[in-house]
XYZ file of N, CA and C in Angstrom:
588
model
N -107.750 -349.663 -63.695
C -108.600 -348.611 -63.630
C -109.825 -348.598 -62.602
N -109.250 -347.488 -61.898
C -110.192 -347.139 -60.997
C -112.056 -346.637 -61.484
N -112.916 -346.949 -60.237
C -114.304 -346.407 -60.982
C -114.481 -345.260 -60.173
N -115.249 -344.218 -60.709
C -115.427 -342.885 -60.089
C -116.599 -343.086 -59.603
N -116.946 -342.895 -58.334
C -118.089 -342.700 -57.519
C -119.324 -341.592 -58.332
N -120.409 -341.995 -58.523
C -121.129 -340.951 -59.146
C -122.297 -340.654 -58.234
N -122.112 -341.508 -56.842
C -123.258 -340.986 -56.052
C -123.198 -339.139 -55.316
N -124.225 -338.814 -55.283
C -124.165 -337.541 -54.869
C -125.240 -337.809 -53.243
N -124.493 -336.566 -52.519
C -125.108 -336.841 -51.502
C -126.474 -335.815 -51.384
N -127.390 -336.575 -50.537
C -129.091 -336.090 -50.925
C -128.951 -334.899 -49.828
N -130.042 -333.902 -50.242
C -130.225 -332.706 -49.114
C -131.837 -332.842 -48.998
N -132.127 -332.960 -47.703
C -133.611 -332.536 -47.242
C -133.482 -330.889 -46.641
N -134.961 -330.684 -46.648
C -135.287 -329.258 -45.839
C -135.876 -329.989 -44.639
N -135.288 -330.020 -43.567
C -135.756 -330.798 -42.187
C -137.211 -330.675 -41.758
N -137.513 -329.006 -41.572
C -138.832 -328.868 -41.062
C -140.004 -329.241 -42.110
N -139.897 -329.983 -43.069
C -140.775 -330.479 -44.149
C -141.007 -331.839 -44.164
N -140.160 -332.456 -43.446
C -140.335 -333.934 -42.953
C -141.400 -334.117 -42.296
N -142.222 -335.558 -42.309
C -143.291 -335.583 -41.628
C -142.969 -335.420 -40.136
N -144.089 -335.271 -39.373
C -143.381 -335.050 -38.083
C -144.495 -336.300 -37.052
N -143.560 -336.465 -36.373
C -143.820 -337.826 -35.309
C -143.838 -337.242 -33.925
N -144.620 -338.149 -33.094
C -144.844 -337.697 -31.698
C -143.422 -338.292 -31.123
N -142.849 -337.803 -30.148
C -141.889 -338.185 -28.911
C -142.453 -339.599 -28.652
N -141.671 -340.230 -27.983
C -141.955 -341.657 -27.512
C -142.847 -341.516 -26.694
N -142.510 -340.216 -25.413
C -143.589 -340.204 -24.456
C -144.856 -339.272 -24.548
N -145.062 -338.764 -26.016
C -146.152 -338.057 -26.383
C -146.108 -336.529 -26.047
N -144.581 -336.342 -25.090
C -144.952 -334.962 -24.809
C -144.270 -333.719 -25.865
N -143.917 -333.909 -27.454
C -143.634 -333.302 -28.491
C -143.632 -333.647 -29.590
N -143.057 -333.253 -30.392
C -143.099 -333.471 -32.036
C -141.593 -333.649 -32.410
N -141.412 -334.449 -33.176
C -139.877 -334.337 -33.741
C -140.095 -334.837 -35.314
N -139.205 -334.577 -35.899
C -139.159 -335.304 -37.365
C -137.538 -335.869 -37.708
N -137.944 -337.212 -38.073
C -136.800 -337.886 -38.356
C -135.915 -337.560 -39.657
N -134.585 -337.667 -39.463
C -134.121 -336.880 -40.755
C -133.295 -338.211 -41.492
N -132.748 -338.618 -40.899
C -131.827 -340.282 -40.935
C -131.598 -341.159 -39.787
N -131.539 -342.194 -40.116
C -131.458 -343.215 -38.799
C -130.529 -344.152 -39.659
N -130.021 -345.221 -38.926
C -129.159 -346.250 -39.418
C -129.429 -347.429 -38.181
N -130.078 -348.730 -39.054
C -130.655 -350.033 -38.434
C -129.867 -350.546 -37.075
N -130.234 -350.799 -36.063
C -129.519 -351.637 -35.058
C -129.702 -351.177 -34.080
N -128.837 -351.233 -33.207
C -128.895 -350.593 -31.704
C -129.510 -351.306 -30.627
N -130.041 -352.570 -30.951
C -130.754 -353.455 -29.756
C -131.985 -352.598 -29.347
N -132.088 -352.685 -28.225
C -133.360 -352.035 -27.647
C -133.406 -350.609 -28.092
N -132.841 -349.746 -28.341
C -132.898 -348.416 -29.067
C -134.071 -348.714 -30.416
N -133.654 -349.255 -31.018
C -134.120 -349.884 -32.238
C -133.308 -349.023 -33.743
N -132.188 -348.407 -33.009
C -131.514 -347.794 -34.122
C -129.827 -347.807 -33.795
N -128.767 -347.736 -34.584
C -127.945 -347.761 -34.212
C -127.503 -346.288 -33.993
N -127.917 -345.384 -34.873
C -127.870 -344.092 -34.628
C -129.040 -343.298 -35.606
N -129.307 -342.312 -34.771
C -130.523 -341.333 -35.515
C -130.537 -340.020 -35.518
N -130.674 -339.393 -36.067
C -130.461 -337.938 -36.276
C -132.026 -336.893 -36.562
N -132.220 -336.319 -35.881
C -133.876 -336.102 -35.678
C -133.994 -334.666 -35.587
N -134.989 -333.435 -36.035
C -135.285 -332.187 -35.655
C -136.464 -332.101 -34.723
N -136.366 -331.805 -33.391
C -137.545 -331.517 -32.495
C -138.024 -330.070 -32.301
N -139.398 -330.122 -32.098
C -139.992 -328.798 -32.100
C -140.671 -328.693 -30.683
N -139.835 -327.589 -29.992
C -139.882 -327.222 -28.721
C -141.011 -326.202 -28.499
N -142.190 -326.952 -28.430
C -143.366 -325.778 -28.227
C -143.845 -325.486 -26.443
N -143.404 -326.096 -25.753
C -144.003 -326.162 -24.272
C -142.948 -326.878 -23.679
N -142.780 -326.336 -22.031
C -142.445 -327.197 -21.336
C -142.603 -328.774 -21.329
N -141.598 -329.527 -21.189
C -142.014 -330.648 -21.175
C -140.805 -331.605 -20.946
N -140.971 -332.867 -20.413
C -139.779 -334.031 -20.244
C -139.384 -334.624 -21.613
N -138.389 -334.976 -21.455
C -137.877 -335.972 -22.812
C -137.757 -337.232 -22.601
N -138.438 -337.763 -23.330
C -138.536 -339.262 -23.519
C -137.154 -339.883 -22.969
N -137.181 -340.985 -22.231
C -136.071 -341.594 -22.028
C -135.664 -342.732 -23.264
N -134.113 -342.766 -23.219
C -133.541 -343.831 -24.058
C -132.235 -344.225 -23.363
N -132.623 -345.113 -22.535
C -131.049 -345.964 -21.781
C -130.400 -346.322 -22.805
N -129.213 -346.413 -22.436
C -128.298 -347.012 -23.407
C -127.846 -346.564 -24.815
N -128.614 -345.015 -24.631
C -128.066 -344.175 -25.926
C -127.495 -342.992 -25.209
N -126.382 -342.522 -26.241
C -125.750 -341.093 -25.910
C -126.473 -339.867 -27.112
N -126.781 -339.193 -26.522
C -127.370 -337.661 -27.202
C -126.848 -336.588 -27.087
N -126.923 -335.945 -28.423
C -126.205 -334.562 -28.420
C -127.081 -333.684 -28.921
N -127.757 -332.879 -28.038
C -128.921 -331.641 -28.507
C -128.206 -330.394 -28.733
N -128.471 -330.136 -29.886
C -128.211 -328.574 -30.768
C -129.255 -327.762 -30.969
N -129.548 -326.515 -30.357
C -130.521 -325.501 -30.584
C -130.113 -325.044 -31.801
N -131.172 -325.084 -32.947
C -130.896 -324.509 -34.353
C -131.932 -323.208 -34.632
N -132.605 -323.105 -33.539
C -133.573 -321.958 -33.749
C -134.396 -321.456 -32.898
N -134.959 -320.196 -32.381
C -135.207 -319.488 -31.415
C -134.383 -318.808 -30.511
N -135.217 -318.327 -29.280
C -134.510 -318.117 -28.246
C -133.648 -319.013 -27.219
N -132.960 -318.408 -26.594
C -132.237 -319.546 -25.126
C -133.363 -320.372 -24.419
N -132.967 -321.617 -24.107
C -134.067 -322.141 -22.927
C -133.530 -323.028 -22.203
N -133.839 -323.685 -21.176
C -133.239 -324.132 -19.786
C -133.408 -325.742 -20.190
N -132.212 -326.929 -20.325
C -132.553 -328.305 -20.028
C -132.080 -328.309 -18.903
N -132.882 -329.333 -17.612
C -132.383 -329.689 -16.426
C -132.394 -331.307 -17.053
N -131.007 -331.559 -16.584
C -130.576 -332.948 -16.873
C -130.345 -333.562 -15.394
N -130.751 -334.290 -14.602
C -130.414 -335.066 -13.830
C -130.459 -333.941 -12.647
N -131.353 -332.765 -12.748
C -131.149 -331.970 -11.634
C -130.634 -330.752 -11.727
N -129.412 -331.178 -12.964
C -128.618 -329.790 -13.148
C -129.268 -328.889 -14.258
N -129.640 -327.542 -14.181
C -129.782 -326.669 -15.315
C -128.627 -326.414 -16.321
N -129.115 -326.420 -17.280
C -128.087 -325.787 -18.627
C -128.863 -325.546 -19.510
N -128.201 -324.084 -20.117
C -128.745 -323.291 -20.788
C -128.627 -323.637 -22.168
N -129.563 -323.636 -22.843
C -129.673 -324.150 -24.323
C -129.609 -322.790 -25.539
N -128.244 -322.712 -26.241
C -128.072 -321.694 -27.286
C -128.190 -322.292 -28.625
N -128.611 -321.412 -29.396
C -128.217 -321.741 -30.887
C -127.106 -321.753 -31.234
N -126.693 -323.257 -31.815
C -125.021 -323.462 -32.431
C -124.373 -323.981 -31.003
N -124.769 -324.454 -29.776
C -124.298 -324.822 -28.783
C -124.589 -326.105 -28.325
N -123.837 -327.149 -28.971
C -124.319 -328.894 -28.669
C -124.024 -328.961 -27.108
N -125.235 -329.567 -26.553
C -124.980 -330.106 -25.086
C -125.292 -331.576 -25.382
N -124.451 -332.478 -24.826
C -124.251 -333.710 -24.630
C -124.690 -334.229 -23.462
N -125.743 -335.430 -23.302
C -126.030 -336.203 -21.978
C -126.385 -337.527 -22.557
N -126.599 -338.247 -21.369
C -127.373 -339.765 -21.500
C -128.428 -339.675 -22.042
N -128.629 -340.407 -22.390
C -130.265 -340.889 -23.104
C -131.314 -341.328 -22.026
N -130.565 -342.077 -20.879
C -130.890 -342.681 -19.281
C -131.338 -341.515 -18.441
N -130.597 -340.200 -18.850
C -130.951 -339.335 -17.903
C -132.317 -338.715 -17.868
N -132.763 -338.008 -16.524
C -134.154 -337.294 -16.602
C -133.827 -335.964 -17.094
N -134.755 -335.566 -18.162
C -134.026 -334.370 -18.881
C -135.805 -333.736 -18.746
N -135.610 -332.507 -18.903
C -137.041 -331.871 -19.178
C -136.574 -330.444 -19.789
N -137.191 -329.893 -20.465
C -137.061 -328.553 -21.176
C -137.776 -327.712 -20.509
N -137.370 -326.059 -20.298
C -137.990 -325.232 -19.674
C -137.792 -323.862 -20.473
N -139.016 -323.209 -21.427
C -138.815 -322.608 -22.719
C -138.754 -321.133 -22.077
N -138.935 -320.866 -20.896
C -138.945 -319.231 -19.865
C -139.922 -318.278 -21.004
N -139.900 -317.435 -20.727
C -140.693 -316.164 -21.812
C -139.989 -315.962 -22.780
N -140.616 -314.985 -23.436
C -140.013 -314.275 -25.120
C -140.898 -315.198 -26.113
N -141.512 -316.277 -25.997
C -142.202 -316.501 -27.024
C -141.609 -317.334 -28.265
N -142.040 -317.680 -29.047
C -141.283 -317.851 -30.292
C -141.001 -319.423 -30.749
N -140.800 -319.698 -31.495
C -140.528 -321.292 -31.812
C -139.060 -321.811 -31.651
N -139.024 -322.542 -31.031
C -137.708 -323.400 -30.640
C -137.388 -324.699 -31.200
N -136.138 -324.912 -32.168
C -136.097 -326.150 -32.629
C -134.740 -326.632 -32.223
N -134.322 -328.094 -32.000
C -133.092 -328.521 -32.092
C -132.983 -329.559 -32.342
N -131.522 -330.169 -33.224
C -130.939 -331.266 -33.790
C -130.877 -331.720 -32.979
N -131.052 -333.116 -32.844
C -130.825 -334.395 -31.520
C -130.077 -335.321 -32.430
N -129.159 -335.907 -32.255
C -128.141 -336.800 -32.617
C -128.390 -337.745 -31.185
N -128.852 -339.290 -31.570
C -128.964 -340.212 -30.472
C -127.984 -341.661 -31.176
N -126.927 -341.925 -30.598
C -125.987 -342.922 -30.985
C -126.283 -344.216 -29.725
N -126.872 -345.227 -30.305
C -126.727 -346.496 -29.092
C -125.514 -346.880 -28.860
N -124.980 -346.601 -27.099
C -123.573 -347.116 -26.858
C -122.919 -348.279 -27.172
N -123.779 -349.167 -27.808
C -123.502 -350.698 -28.251
C -123.106 -350.646 -29.874
N -123.485 -349.516 -30.408
C -123.113 -349.171 -31.750
C -122.246 -348.315 -32.305
N -121.780 -347.631 -31.164
C -120.749 -346.515 -31.696
C -120.845 -345.389 -30.544
N -120.185 -344.134 -31.359
C -119.938 -342.960 -30.541
C -120.522 -341.670 -31.470
N -121.064 -340.686 -31.387
C -121.548 -339.742 -32.031
C -120.896 -337.925 -31.600
N -120.874 -337.081 -32.352
C -120.485 -335.829 -31.739
C -120.947 -334.712 -32.891
N -120.996 -333.680 -32.600
C -122.004 -332.742 -33.313
C -120.566 -331.676 -33.014
N -120.152 -331.050 -34.392
C -119.340 -329.633 -34.081
C -119.889 -328.713 -34.958
N -119.946 -327.446 -34.400
C -120.438 -326.397 -35.343
C -119.580 -325.636 -35.843
N -119.250 -325.396 -36.889
C -118.537 -324.639 -37.948
C -118.937 -323.161 -38.339
N -118.090 -322.387 -38.179
C -118.538 -320.752 -39.301
C -117.790 -320.665 -40.398
N -117.793 -319.115 -40.723
C -117.728 -318.821 -42.200
C -115.911 -319.133 -42.212
N -115.158 -318.538 -41.058
C -113.859 -319.032 -40.802
C -113.129 -320.640 -41.036
N -113.851 -321.225 -40.899
C -113.421 -322.946 -41.048
C -113.676 -323.348 -42.467
N -114.546 -322.448 -43.459
C -114.576 -322.767 -44.712
C -113.410 -322.226 -45.471
N -113.069 -322.814 -46.826
C -113.611 -324.052 -47.180
C -113.136 -325.103 -46.572
N -113.669 -326.281 -46.864
C -113.501 -327.557 -45.882
C -114.053 -328.609 -46.051
N -113.772 -329.695 -46.052
C -113.900 -331.405 -46.530
C -114.533 -331.877 -45.663
N -115.511 -332.657 -45.802
C -115.674 -333.832 -44.462
C -115.312 -335.083 -44.806
N -114.936 -335.856 -43.591
C -114.714 -337.298 -43.499
C -115.573 -338.193 -43.607
N -114.992 -339.642 -43.577
C -116.184 -340.550 -43.812
C -116.961 -340.551 -42.308
N -116.431 -340.257 -41.329
C -117.403 -340.237 -39.883
C -118.362 -338.902 -39.956
N -118.643 -338.002 -41.058
C -119.406 -337.020 -41.068
C -120.563 -337.598 -41.907
N -121.629 -337.713 -41.244
C -123.268 -338.626 -41.620
C -123.819 -337.256 -41.906
N -123.811 -335.967 -41.879
C -124.993 -335.098 -42.134
C -124.156 -333.720 -41.710
N -124.482 -332.827 -42.694
C -124.200 -331.484 -42.302
C -125.404 -330.426 -42.378
N -125.603 -329.875 -41.255
C -126.942 -329.190 -41.043
C -126.635 -327.757 -41.433
N -127.153 -326.997 -41.684
C -126.969 -325.639 -41.808
C -127.864 -324.966 -40.599
N -127.435 -324.330 -39.611
C -127.937 -323.675 -38.425
C -128.657 -322.256 -38.802
N -127.603 -321.724 -39.321
C -128.313 -320.013 -39.352
C -127.259 -319.756 -40.877
N -127.809 -318.787 -41.950
C -127.435 -318.397 -43.226
C -127.414 -319.386 -44.024
N -126.220 -319.705 -45.113
C -126.375 -320.703 -46.048
C -125.022 -321.153 -46.217
N -125.119 -322.465 -46.661
C -123.842 -322.948 -47.358
C -123.664 -323.219 -48.671
N -122.368 -323.008 -49.068
C -122.185 -323.407 -50.810
C -121.374 -324.608 -50.709
N -122.203 -325.276 -51.852
C -120.990 -327.119 -51.891
C -120.142 -326.655 -53.066
N -118.944 -327.067 -53.323
C -118.581 -327.542 -54.397
C -119.174 -327.673 -55.649
N -119.916 -329.019 -55.389
C -121.336 -329.244 -56.707
C -121.489 -327.833 -57.239
N -122.051 -326.832 -56.565
C -122.797 -326.100 -57.123
C -124.052 -325.629 -56.427
N -124.664 -326.718 -55.489
C -125.468 -326.729 -54.371
C -125.500 -325.439 -53.342
N -126.474 -325.065 -52.904
C -126.668 -324.054 -51.930
C -127.810 -324.512 -50.963
N -127.595 -324.453 -49.474
C -127.931 -325.007 -48.777
C -128.316 -323.932 -47.940
N -129.819 -323.980 -47.510
C -130.093 -322.684 -46.594
C -130.441 -323.056 -45.525
N -131.269 -322.685 -44.103
C -131.225 -322.522 -42.731
C -132.269 -323.982 -42.671
N -131.534 -324.922 -41.701
C -132.159 -326.259 -41.471
C -132.298 -327.161 -42.563
N -131.575 -326.769 -43.776
C -131.401 -327.811 -44.757
C -130.360 -328.494 -44.367
N -130.203 -329.844 -44.368
C -129.690 -331.140 -43.858
C -128.877 -331.689 -45.073
N -127.847 -332.300 -45.274
C -126.950 -332.819 -46.172
C -126.342 -334.163 -45.849
N -127.430 -335.187 -46.517
C -127.045 -336.471 -46.075
C -125.688 -337.420 -46.729
N -124.848 -337.437 -46.035
C -123.464 -337.896 -47.055
C -123.227 -338.966 -47.262
N -123.905 -339.934 -46.558
C -123.653 -341.044 -46.829
C -122.287 -341.578 -47.140
N -121.391 -341.241 -46.128
C -119.998 -341.330 -46.029
C -119.300 -340.725 -47.235
N -119.733 -340.103 -48.308
C -119.163 -339.418 -49.416
C -118.501 -338.252 -48.893
N -117.154 -338.006 -49.423
C -116.697 -337.023 -48.983
C -117.167 -335.539 -49.673
N -117.924 -334.315 -49.200
C -118.557 -333.041 -49.300
C -117.927 -331.902 -49.042
N -117.738 -331.362 -49.679
C -116.829 -329.928 -49.723
C -117.744 -328.559 -49.709
N -117.482 -328.348 -48.702
C -118.119 -326.863 -48.188
C -117.351 -325.629 -48.663
N -117.493 -324.666 -49.394
C -117.037 -323.877 -50.228
C -117.020 -322.357 -49.581
N -118.104 -322.237 -49.175
C -118.614 -321.062 -48.316
C -119.828 -321.463 -47.703
N -119.674 -320.686 -46.140
C -120.756 -320.506 -45.090
C -120.727 -319.046 -44.905
N -121.899 -318.465 -44.541
C -122.425 -317.680 -44.287
C -122.911 -317.311 -42.785
N -123.048 -318.263 -42.497
C -123.368 -318.366 -40.795
C -122.621 -319.853 -40.116
N -123.916 -320.472 -39.647
C -123.184 -321.569 -38.860
C -123.935 -322.814 -39.549
N -122.978 -324.084 -39.381
C -123.545 -325.386 -39.491
C -122.966 -326.447 -38.625
N -123.701 -327.271 -38.665
C -123.326 -328.669 -37.863
C -122.764 -329.679 -38.492
N -121.664 -329.997 -37.912
C -121.085 -331.476 -38.665
C -121.587 -332.738 -37.623
N -122.614 -333.680 -38.414
C -122.908 -334.710 -37.297
C -121.757 -336.185 -37.750
N -121.233 -336.411 -36.693
C -120.045 -337.252 -37.137
C -120.839 -338.437 -35.970
N -120.403 -339.968 -36.508
C -120.736 -340.933 -36.009
C -119.643 -341.912 -36.420
N -118.752 -342.663 -35.293
C -117.951 -343.314 -35.295
C -118.486 -344.896 -34.988
N -118.436 -345.652 -35.827
C -119.199 -347.126 -35.684
C -118.296 -347.613 -34.624
N -118.730 -348.638 -33.570
C -117.840 -349.089 -32.787
C -117.186 -350.923 -33.504
N -115.827 -350.758 -33.433
C -115.242 -351.881 -33.890
C -115.401 -353.524 -33.114
N -115.585 -354.356 -33.816
C -115.820 -355.689 -33.261
C -114.609 -355.899 -32.365
N -114.680 -356.726 -31.216
C -113.004 -356.988 -30.611
C -112.764 -358.109 -31.429
N -111.455 -358.340 -31.334
C -111.069 -359.525 -31.945
C -109.923 -359.289 -33.338
């Protein structure tokens, strides 16, 4: 007889989480979830929501791979090791945590926010894929650690409805998104397998 898993994936509203200063003190972030380990980084992986309110350098995280996903506000510019990249809502940008990175918000004002996935290279690899209405219904796999609504709303098979910047922490549980009216980010982490 098989046991039925009664656990349910938890949902959080990311902007309502407690703010923390960036490691370099130049901004504010909200930690959504983290897994322990990762040596010098202090985590195997971490997912957070950053408030981008002024031009500022990013904190360095050597030995960490980063995926930066704008989720709110007008486009802005990230300069990564001297190369400018335009950051737009729903378009993930990947770079090394050891890179020299700075954000320039430009004109237009308004709040900008971004999801940041950081994965210690010693612990594994991570990626963020953005899906839209045409991609639903869909079910997550075990590598998906979180589903974050970027715009619009997501409806789940269990009847729950998630709004903008709500994040579902899957705890490796399969989750079915039955309907999506905007965009959602699927956050994946693949642990590094031990040699041997």
